[in-house]
Coordinates of C-alpha atoms in Angstrom, one line a residue:
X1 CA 64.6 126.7 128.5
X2 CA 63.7 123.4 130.0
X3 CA 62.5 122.2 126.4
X4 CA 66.0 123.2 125.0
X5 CA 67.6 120.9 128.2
X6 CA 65.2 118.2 127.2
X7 CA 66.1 118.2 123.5
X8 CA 69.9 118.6 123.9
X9 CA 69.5 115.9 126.3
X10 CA 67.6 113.6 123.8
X11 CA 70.4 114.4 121.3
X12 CA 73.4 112.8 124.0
X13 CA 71.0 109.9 124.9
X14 CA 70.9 109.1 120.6
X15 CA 74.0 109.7 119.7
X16 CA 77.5 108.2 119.5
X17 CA 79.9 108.3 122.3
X18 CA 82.1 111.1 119.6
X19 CA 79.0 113.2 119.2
X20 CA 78.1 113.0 122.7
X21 CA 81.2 115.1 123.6
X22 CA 81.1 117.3 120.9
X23 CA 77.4 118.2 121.6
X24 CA 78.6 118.1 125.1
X25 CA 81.5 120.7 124.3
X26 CA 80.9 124.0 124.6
X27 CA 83.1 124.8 121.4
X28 CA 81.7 121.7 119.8
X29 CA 85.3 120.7 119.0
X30 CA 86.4 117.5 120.7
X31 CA 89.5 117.6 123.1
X32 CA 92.0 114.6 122.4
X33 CA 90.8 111.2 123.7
X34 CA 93.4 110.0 126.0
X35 CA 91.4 106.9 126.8
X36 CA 91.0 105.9 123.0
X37 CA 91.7 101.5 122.6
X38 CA 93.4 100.4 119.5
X39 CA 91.0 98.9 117.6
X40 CA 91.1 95.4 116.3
X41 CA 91.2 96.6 112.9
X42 CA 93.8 98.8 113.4
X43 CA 95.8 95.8 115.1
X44 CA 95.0 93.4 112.1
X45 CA 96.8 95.8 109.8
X46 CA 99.5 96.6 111.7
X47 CA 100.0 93.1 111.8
X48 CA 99.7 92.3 108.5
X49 CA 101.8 94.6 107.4
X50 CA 104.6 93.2 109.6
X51 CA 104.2 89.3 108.8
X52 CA 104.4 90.7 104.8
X53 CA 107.9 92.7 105.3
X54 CA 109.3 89.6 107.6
X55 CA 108.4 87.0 104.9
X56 CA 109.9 88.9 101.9
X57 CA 113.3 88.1 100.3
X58 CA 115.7 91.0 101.1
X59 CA 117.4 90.2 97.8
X60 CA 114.6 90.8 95.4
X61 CA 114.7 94.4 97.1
X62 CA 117.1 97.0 96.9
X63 CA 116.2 99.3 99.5
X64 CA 116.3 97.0 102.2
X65 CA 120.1 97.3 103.0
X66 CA 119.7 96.0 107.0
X67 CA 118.8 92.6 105.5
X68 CA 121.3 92.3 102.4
X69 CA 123.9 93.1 104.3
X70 CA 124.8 90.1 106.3
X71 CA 124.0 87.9 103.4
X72 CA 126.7 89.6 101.5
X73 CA 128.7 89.5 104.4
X74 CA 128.5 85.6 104.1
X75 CA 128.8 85.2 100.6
X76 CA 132.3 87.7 100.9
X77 CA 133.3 85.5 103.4
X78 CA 132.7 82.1 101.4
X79 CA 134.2 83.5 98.6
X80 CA 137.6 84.7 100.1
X81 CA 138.1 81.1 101.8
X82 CA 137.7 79.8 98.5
X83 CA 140.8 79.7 96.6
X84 CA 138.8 79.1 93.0
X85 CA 136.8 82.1 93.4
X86 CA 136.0 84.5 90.6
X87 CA 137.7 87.3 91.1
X88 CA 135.6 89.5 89.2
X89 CA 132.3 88.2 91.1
X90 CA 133.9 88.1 94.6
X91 CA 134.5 91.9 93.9
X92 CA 131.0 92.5 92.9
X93 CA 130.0 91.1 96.0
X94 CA 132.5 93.3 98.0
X95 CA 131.4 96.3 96.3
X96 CA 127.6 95.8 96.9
X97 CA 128.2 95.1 100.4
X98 CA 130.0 98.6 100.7
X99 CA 127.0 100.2 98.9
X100 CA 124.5 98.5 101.0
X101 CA 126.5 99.4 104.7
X102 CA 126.8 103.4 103.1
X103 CA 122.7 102.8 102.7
X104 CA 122.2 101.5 105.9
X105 CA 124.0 104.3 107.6
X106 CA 127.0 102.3 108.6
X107 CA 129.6 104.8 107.5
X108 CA 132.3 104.0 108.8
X109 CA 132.3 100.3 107.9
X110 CA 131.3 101.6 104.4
X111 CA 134.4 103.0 104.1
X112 CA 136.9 100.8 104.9
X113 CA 134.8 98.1 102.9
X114 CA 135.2 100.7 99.8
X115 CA 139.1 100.7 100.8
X116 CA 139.1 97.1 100.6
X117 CA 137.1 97.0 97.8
X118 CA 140.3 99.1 96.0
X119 CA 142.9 97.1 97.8
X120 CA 141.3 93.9 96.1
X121 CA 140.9 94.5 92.6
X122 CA 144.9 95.9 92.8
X123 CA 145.3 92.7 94.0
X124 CA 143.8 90.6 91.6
X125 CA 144.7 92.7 88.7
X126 CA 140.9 94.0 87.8
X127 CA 140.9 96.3 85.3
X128 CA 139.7 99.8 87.6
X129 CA 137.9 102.1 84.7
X130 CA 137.2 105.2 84.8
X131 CA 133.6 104.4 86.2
X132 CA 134.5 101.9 88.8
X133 CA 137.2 104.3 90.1
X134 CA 134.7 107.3 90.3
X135 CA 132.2 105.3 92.2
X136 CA 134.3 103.8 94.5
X137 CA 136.4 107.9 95.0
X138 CA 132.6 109.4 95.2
X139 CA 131.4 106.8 97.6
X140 CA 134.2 107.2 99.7
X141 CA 133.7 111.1 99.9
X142 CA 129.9 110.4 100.6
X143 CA 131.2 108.5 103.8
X144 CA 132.9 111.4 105.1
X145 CA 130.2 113.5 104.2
X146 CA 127.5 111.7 106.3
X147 CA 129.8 111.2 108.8
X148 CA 130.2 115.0 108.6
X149 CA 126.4 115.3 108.5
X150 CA 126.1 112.8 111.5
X151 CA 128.0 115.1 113.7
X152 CA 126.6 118.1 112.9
X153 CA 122.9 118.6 111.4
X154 CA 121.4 115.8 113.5
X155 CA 124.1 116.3 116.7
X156 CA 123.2 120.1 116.7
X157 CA 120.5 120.7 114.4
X158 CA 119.4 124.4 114.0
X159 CA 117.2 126.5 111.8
X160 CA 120.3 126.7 109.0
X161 CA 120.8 122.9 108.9
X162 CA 121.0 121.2 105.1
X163 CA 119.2 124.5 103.3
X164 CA 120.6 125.0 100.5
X165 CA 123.2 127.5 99.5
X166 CA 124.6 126.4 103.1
X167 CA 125.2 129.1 105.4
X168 CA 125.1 130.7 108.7
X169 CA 124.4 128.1 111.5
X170 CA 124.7 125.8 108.8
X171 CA 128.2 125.7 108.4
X172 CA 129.9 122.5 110.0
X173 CA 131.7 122.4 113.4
X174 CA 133.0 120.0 113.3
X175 CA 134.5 119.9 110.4
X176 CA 136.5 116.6 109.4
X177 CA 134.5 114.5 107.8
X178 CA 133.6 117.5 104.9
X179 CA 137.9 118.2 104.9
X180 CA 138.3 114.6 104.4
X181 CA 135.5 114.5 101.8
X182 CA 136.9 117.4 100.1
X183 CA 140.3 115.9 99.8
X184 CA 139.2 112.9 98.1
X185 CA 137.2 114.5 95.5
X186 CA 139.5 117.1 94.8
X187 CA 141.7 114.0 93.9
X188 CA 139.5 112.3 92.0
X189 CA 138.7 115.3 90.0
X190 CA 142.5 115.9 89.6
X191 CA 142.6 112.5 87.5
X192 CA 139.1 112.3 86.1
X193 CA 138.1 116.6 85.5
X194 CA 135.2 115.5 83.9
X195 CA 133.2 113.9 86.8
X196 CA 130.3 116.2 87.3
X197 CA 129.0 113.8 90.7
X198 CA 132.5 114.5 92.3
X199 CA 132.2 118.5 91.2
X200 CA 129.0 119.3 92.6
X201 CA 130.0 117.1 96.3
X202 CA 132.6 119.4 96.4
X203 CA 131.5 122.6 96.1
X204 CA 129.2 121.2 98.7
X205 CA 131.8 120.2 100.9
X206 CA 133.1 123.7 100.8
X207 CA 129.7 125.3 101.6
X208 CA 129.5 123.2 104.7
X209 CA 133.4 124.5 105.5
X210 CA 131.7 127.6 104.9
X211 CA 134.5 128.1 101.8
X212 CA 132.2 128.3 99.1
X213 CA 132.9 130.1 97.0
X214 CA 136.1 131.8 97.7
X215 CA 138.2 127.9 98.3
X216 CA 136.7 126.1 95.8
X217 CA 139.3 125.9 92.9
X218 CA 137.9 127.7 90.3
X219 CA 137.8 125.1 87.5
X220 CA 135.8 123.6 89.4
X221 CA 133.5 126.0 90.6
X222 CA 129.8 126.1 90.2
X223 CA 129.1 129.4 90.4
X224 CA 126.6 131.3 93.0
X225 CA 124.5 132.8 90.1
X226 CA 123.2 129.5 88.9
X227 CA 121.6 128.8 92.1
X228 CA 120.1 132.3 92.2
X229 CA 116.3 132.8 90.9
X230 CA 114.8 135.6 89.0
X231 CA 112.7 136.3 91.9
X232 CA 113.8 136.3 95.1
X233 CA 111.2 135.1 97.7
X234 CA 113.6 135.1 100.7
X235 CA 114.8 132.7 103.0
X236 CA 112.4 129.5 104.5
X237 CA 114.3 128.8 108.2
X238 CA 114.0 125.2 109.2
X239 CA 111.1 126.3 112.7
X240 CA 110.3 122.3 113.1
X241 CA 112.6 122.2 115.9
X242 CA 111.3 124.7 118.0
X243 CA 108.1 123.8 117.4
X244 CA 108.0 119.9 118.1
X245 CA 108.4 118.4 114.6
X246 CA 112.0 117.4 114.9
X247 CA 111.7 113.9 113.6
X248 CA 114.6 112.5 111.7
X249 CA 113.0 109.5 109.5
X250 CA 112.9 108.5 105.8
X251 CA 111.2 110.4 103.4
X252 CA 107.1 110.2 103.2
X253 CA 103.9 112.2 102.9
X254 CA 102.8 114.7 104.9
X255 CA 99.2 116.0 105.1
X256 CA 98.3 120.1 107.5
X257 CA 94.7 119.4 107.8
X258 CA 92.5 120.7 110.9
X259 CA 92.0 117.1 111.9
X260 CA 89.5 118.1 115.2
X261 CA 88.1 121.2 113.7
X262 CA 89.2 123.5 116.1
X263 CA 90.6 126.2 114.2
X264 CA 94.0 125.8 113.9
X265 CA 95.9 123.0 111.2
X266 CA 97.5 119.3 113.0
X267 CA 99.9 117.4 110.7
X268 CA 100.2 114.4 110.0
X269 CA 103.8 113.1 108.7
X270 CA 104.8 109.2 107.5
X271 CA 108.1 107.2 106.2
X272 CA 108.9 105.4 103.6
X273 CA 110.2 102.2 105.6
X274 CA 109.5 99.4 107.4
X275 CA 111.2 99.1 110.5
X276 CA 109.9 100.8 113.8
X277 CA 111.4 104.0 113.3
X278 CA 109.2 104.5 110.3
X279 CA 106.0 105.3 112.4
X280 CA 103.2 107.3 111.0
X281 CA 102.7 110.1 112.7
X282 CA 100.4 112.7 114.0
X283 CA 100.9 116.5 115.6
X284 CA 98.1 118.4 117.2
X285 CA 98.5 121.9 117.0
X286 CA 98.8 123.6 120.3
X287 CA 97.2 126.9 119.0
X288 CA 100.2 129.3 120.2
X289 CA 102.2 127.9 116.9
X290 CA 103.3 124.9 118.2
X291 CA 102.4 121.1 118.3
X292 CA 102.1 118.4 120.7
X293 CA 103.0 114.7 119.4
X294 CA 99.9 112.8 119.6
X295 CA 101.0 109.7 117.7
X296 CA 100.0 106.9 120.6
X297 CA 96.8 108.6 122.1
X298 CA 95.8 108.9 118.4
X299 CA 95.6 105.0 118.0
X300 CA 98.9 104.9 114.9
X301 CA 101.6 103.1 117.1
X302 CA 102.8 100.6 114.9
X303 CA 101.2 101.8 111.7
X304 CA 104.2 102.2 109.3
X305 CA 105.3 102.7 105.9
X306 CA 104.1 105.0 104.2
X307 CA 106.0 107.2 100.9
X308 CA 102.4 109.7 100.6
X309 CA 99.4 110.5 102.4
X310 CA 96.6 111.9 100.6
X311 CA 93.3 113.2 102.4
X312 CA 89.2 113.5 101.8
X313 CA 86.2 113.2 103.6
X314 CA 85.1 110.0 102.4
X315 CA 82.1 109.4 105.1
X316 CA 80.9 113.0 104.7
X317 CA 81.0 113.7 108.9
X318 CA 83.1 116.8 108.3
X319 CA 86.4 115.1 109.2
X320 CA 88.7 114.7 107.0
X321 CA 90.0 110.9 106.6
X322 CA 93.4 109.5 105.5
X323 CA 95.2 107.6 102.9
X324 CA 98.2 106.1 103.6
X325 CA 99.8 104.9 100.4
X326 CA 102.2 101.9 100.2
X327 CA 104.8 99.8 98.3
X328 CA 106.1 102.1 96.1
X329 CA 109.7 102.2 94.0
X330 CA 110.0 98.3 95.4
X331 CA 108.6 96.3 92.2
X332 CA 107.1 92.5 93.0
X333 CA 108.7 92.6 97.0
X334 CA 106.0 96.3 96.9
X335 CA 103.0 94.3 97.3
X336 CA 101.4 96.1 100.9
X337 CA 98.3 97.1 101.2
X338 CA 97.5 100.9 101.2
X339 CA 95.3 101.9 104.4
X340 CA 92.2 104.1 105.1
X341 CA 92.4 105.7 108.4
X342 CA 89.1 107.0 109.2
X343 CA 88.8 110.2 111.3
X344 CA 86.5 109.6 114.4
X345 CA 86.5 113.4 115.0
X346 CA 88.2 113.2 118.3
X347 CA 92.0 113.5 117.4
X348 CA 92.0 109.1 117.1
X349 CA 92.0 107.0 113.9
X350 CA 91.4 103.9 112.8
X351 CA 92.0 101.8 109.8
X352 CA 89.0 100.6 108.3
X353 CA 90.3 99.0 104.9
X354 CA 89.4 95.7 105.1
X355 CA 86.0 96.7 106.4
X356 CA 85.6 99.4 103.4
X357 CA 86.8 96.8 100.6
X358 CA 90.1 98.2 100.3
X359 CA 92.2 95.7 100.9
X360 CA 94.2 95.0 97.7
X361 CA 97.7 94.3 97.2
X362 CA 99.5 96.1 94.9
X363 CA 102.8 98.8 94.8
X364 CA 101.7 102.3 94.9
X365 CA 102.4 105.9 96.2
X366 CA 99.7 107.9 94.6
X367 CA 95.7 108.1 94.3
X368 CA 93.2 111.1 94.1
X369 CA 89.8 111.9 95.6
X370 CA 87.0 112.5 93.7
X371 CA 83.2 112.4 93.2
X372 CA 83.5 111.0 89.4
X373 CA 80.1 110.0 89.2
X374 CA 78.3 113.3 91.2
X375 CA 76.6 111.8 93.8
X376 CA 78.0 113.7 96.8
X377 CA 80.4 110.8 97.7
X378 CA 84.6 110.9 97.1
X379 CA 85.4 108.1 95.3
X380 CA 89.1 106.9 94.9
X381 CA 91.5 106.5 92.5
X382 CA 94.5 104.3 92.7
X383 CA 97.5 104.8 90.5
X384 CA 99.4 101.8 90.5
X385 CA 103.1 100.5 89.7
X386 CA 103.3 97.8 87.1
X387 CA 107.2 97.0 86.0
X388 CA 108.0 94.4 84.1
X389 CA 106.3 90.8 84.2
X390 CA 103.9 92.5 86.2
X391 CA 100.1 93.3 85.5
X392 CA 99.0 95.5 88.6
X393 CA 97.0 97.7 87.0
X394 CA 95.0 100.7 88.2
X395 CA 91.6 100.9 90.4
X396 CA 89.0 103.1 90.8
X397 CA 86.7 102.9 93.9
X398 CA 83.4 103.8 94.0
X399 CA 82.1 105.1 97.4
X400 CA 79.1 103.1 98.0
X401 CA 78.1 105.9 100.5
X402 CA 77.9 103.5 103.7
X403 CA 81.5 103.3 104.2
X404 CA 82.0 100.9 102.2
X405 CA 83.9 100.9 98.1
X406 CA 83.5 98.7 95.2
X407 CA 85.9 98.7 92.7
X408 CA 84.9 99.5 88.9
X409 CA 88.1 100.6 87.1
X410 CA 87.7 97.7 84.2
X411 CA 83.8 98.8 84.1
X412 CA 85.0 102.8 83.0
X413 CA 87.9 102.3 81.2
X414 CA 90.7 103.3 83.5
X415 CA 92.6 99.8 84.3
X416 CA 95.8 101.4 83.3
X417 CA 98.4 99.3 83.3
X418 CA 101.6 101.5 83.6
X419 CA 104.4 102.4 86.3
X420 CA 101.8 105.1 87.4
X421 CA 103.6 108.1 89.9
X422 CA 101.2 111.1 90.4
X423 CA 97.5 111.3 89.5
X424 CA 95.2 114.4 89.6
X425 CA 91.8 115.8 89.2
X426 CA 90.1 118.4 87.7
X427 CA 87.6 119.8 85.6
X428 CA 90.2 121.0 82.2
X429 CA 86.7 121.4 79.9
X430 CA 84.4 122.8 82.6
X431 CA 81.8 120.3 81.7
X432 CA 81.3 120.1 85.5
X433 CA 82.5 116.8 85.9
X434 CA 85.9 115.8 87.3
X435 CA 88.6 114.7 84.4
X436 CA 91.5 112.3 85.4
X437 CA 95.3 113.3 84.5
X438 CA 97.9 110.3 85.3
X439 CA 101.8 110.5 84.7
X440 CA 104.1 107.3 84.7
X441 CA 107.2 106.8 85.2
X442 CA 109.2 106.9 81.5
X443 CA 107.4 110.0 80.3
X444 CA 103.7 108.2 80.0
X445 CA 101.0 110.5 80.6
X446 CA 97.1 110.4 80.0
X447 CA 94.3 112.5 80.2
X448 CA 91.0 110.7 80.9
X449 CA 88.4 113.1 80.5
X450 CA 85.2 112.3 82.5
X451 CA 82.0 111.7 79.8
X452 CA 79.4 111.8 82.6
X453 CA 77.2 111.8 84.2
X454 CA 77.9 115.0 85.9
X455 CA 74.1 114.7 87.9
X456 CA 71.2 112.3 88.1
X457 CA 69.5 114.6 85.1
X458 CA 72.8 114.1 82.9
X459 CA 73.4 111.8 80.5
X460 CA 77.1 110.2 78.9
X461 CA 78.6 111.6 76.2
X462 CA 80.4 110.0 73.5
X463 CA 84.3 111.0 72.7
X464 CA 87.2 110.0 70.7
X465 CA 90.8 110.7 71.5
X466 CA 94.3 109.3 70.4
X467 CA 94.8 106.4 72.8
X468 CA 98.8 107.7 73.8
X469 CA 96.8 111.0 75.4
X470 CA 93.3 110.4 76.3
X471 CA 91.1 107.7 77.0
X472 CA 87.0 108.4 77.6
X473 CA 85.7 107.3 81.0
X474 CA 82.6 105.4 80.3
X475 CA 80.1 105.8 83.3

């Protein structure tokens, strides 16, 4: 028995402050560190980050309605003093400022910009086509809507909210922004029957009335069968509520992994944005179903961003590690770096990037783990987004198995240069090595199949393959 004491002891005295309270544990599962520092790496990236979002031109991207918006606002304003103004251009202007306020969530203001957008053009005698007018009547309808949506799924959320067909608890309260809503598309589809946007808003108008499908005129009807499926698997209630995942931000990745091995699966959730509102974040589960929000004790405040998380073991300590990809759908003003948030096994992270080799800068929302070269280590593989005038193409990261990567994606081959969305792994020949499948945006897609080796005793293998669907990895 004392021998036992005196080896465990040993073991604390050796080891790292992490595994001295696992061993320490009687589970061997780490409780959450409450007392865990932001480390300075985690700081420089959150910093960086910030000075890279402040210093880009809100023009050059179109997502980034907060900071268009009052240079539009301006450039209205300069161009309704100004009695030579072109008419046409001025109403450009006035029209992207409506579309950038209905972005931003300013419904109300988009609105009555959209009413003043019609009110100029009678005005000034622009031509209002077909196309103009059904933007303007649908954009209109989409301010009530959110308006609608405003003051009833996020005012009084429930398990019914936005699942589609609406019902039950879903149905609005209050219900004049969907009446409204419904009364302008009903008029735009009176003078333009063909509009398929404005027929499928209104039939969801109705569900949220909870008139679908008995008030929506039938013409216009889309009927209940097409939203049926052969198989009926039952209704999915929204339980995030209840359970301590109501968070209302932009859309992102979300990764259920059992982040402090103790049985039961954490998440961890991020947005697409910039601001502060778009914080990664992390959920420890509670065990009895539920989670606790353990964003700040985790070490993420500030950490933003994000459109996917993808996760893997990369140090092989049993934890699994984070990717947090960045930049995507936002072209030459997408160029953030992606981060590595290493597990430290006791419910905290940090972002080791730079220190790994992974700081590049380049637009993406997708990569893959995978041991390509069988040596017990996931490597990485980055699909990047290359538009026009651009050359960002992909990388491929080679776990050097010290926690650090080098990047080889010229050296094998797989330097694609394409607008890359999704990449995935597997083995499609069984060879026992890991094949690469990437899909781009515009209907590109490639199959890389892996050549070797799949061990230290294997050896490459040659291939050929038609360039437009597969292209040999040379290792």
């Amino acid at each position: 028995m004392l021998l036992i004491l005196c080896i465990a002891l040993g073991n604390l005295a050796g080891a790292t402050e992490s595994e001295r309270r696992r061993l320490a544990s009687p589970t061997g599962v780490l409780p959450p560190n409450d007392s865990f520092v932001q480390p300075e790496s985690t700081r420089r990236m959150i910093a960086l980050i910030r000075r890279i979002y402040d210093e880009a031109d809100p023009r050059r991207n179109p997502y980034r309605s907060s900071g268009q918006i009052p240079l539009l606002q301006a450039l209205e304003k300069e161009g309704d003093e100004k009695q030579s103004a072109d008419p046409m251009q001025l109403s450009d202007i006035k029209l992207h400022l409506a579309v950038h306020l209905l972005q931003a969530g300013r419904t109300e203001e988009a609105h009555r910009q959209y009413e003043r957008v019609e009110r100029f053009v009678q005005e000034k005698n622009i031509p209002l086509d077909s196309r103009l007018e059904g933007t303007i009547r649908n954009s209109k309808a989409l301010c009530h809507l959110r308006a609608g949506e405003r003051a009833n799924c996020l005012a009084n959320h429930n398990a019914d909210s936005c699942l589609f067909p609406i019902q039950g608890g879903g149905v609005h309260q209050l219900q004049d922004g969907s009446r409204a809503a419904a009364a302008e598309l009903t008029a735009l589809l009176t003078k333009f029957p063909g509009d398929l946007r404005a027929r499928w808003l209104l039939n969801i108008a109705h569900m949220t009335l909870g008139e679908y499908p008995d008030k929506v005129p039938a013409r216009w009807l889309i009927p209940p069968d097409r939203f049926a499926a052969e198989d009926d698997i039952g209704r999915f209630p929204d339980v995030a509520g209840a359970l301590g995942l109501a968070v209302n931000d932009l859309a992102g990745g979300a990764v259920m992994e059992d982040f402090d091995r103790d049985g039961f699966l954490d998440l961890m959730v991020s947005s697409w944005g910039f601001d502060e509102r778009d914080q990664l974040r992390v959920f420890r589960s509670n065990g009895d179903g539920t989670f606790t929000e353990r964003t700040e004790q985790a070490g993420l405040t500030g950490l933003v961003g994000a459109l996917n998380l993808i996760h893997g073991d990369y140090d092989n300590d049993g934890f699994a590690d984070v990717l947090a990809m960045r930049g995507a759908w936002l072209f030459t003003e997408g160029h953030f770096p992606f981060s590595l948030l290493r597990n430290n096994g006791d419910f905290t992270f940090t972002d080791v990037t730079e220190e790994a080799g992974l700081l590049h800068f380049k637009p993406t929302q997708t990569a893959v783990w995978f041991d390509y070269n069988g040596d017990g280590w996931l490597d990485i593989f980055v699909g990047i987004e290359s538009a026009a005038r651009e050359t960002n193409r992909c990388e491929l990261y080679r776990n050097n198995g010290d926690g650090t990567f080098t990047e080889c994606a010229a050296e094998h081959g797989v330097d694609v240069l394409s607008y890359v969305k999704s990449v995935a792994s597997g083995d499609f020949n069984n060879d026992g090595r890991p094949d690469l499948f990437l899909s781009g945006l515009g209907g590109q897609r490639i199959l890389f199949r892996n050549d070797g080796p799949a061990g230290a005793d294997s050896s490459p293998r040659a291939a050929s393959f038609e360039a437009r669907s597969a292209v040999r990895i040379r290792l």
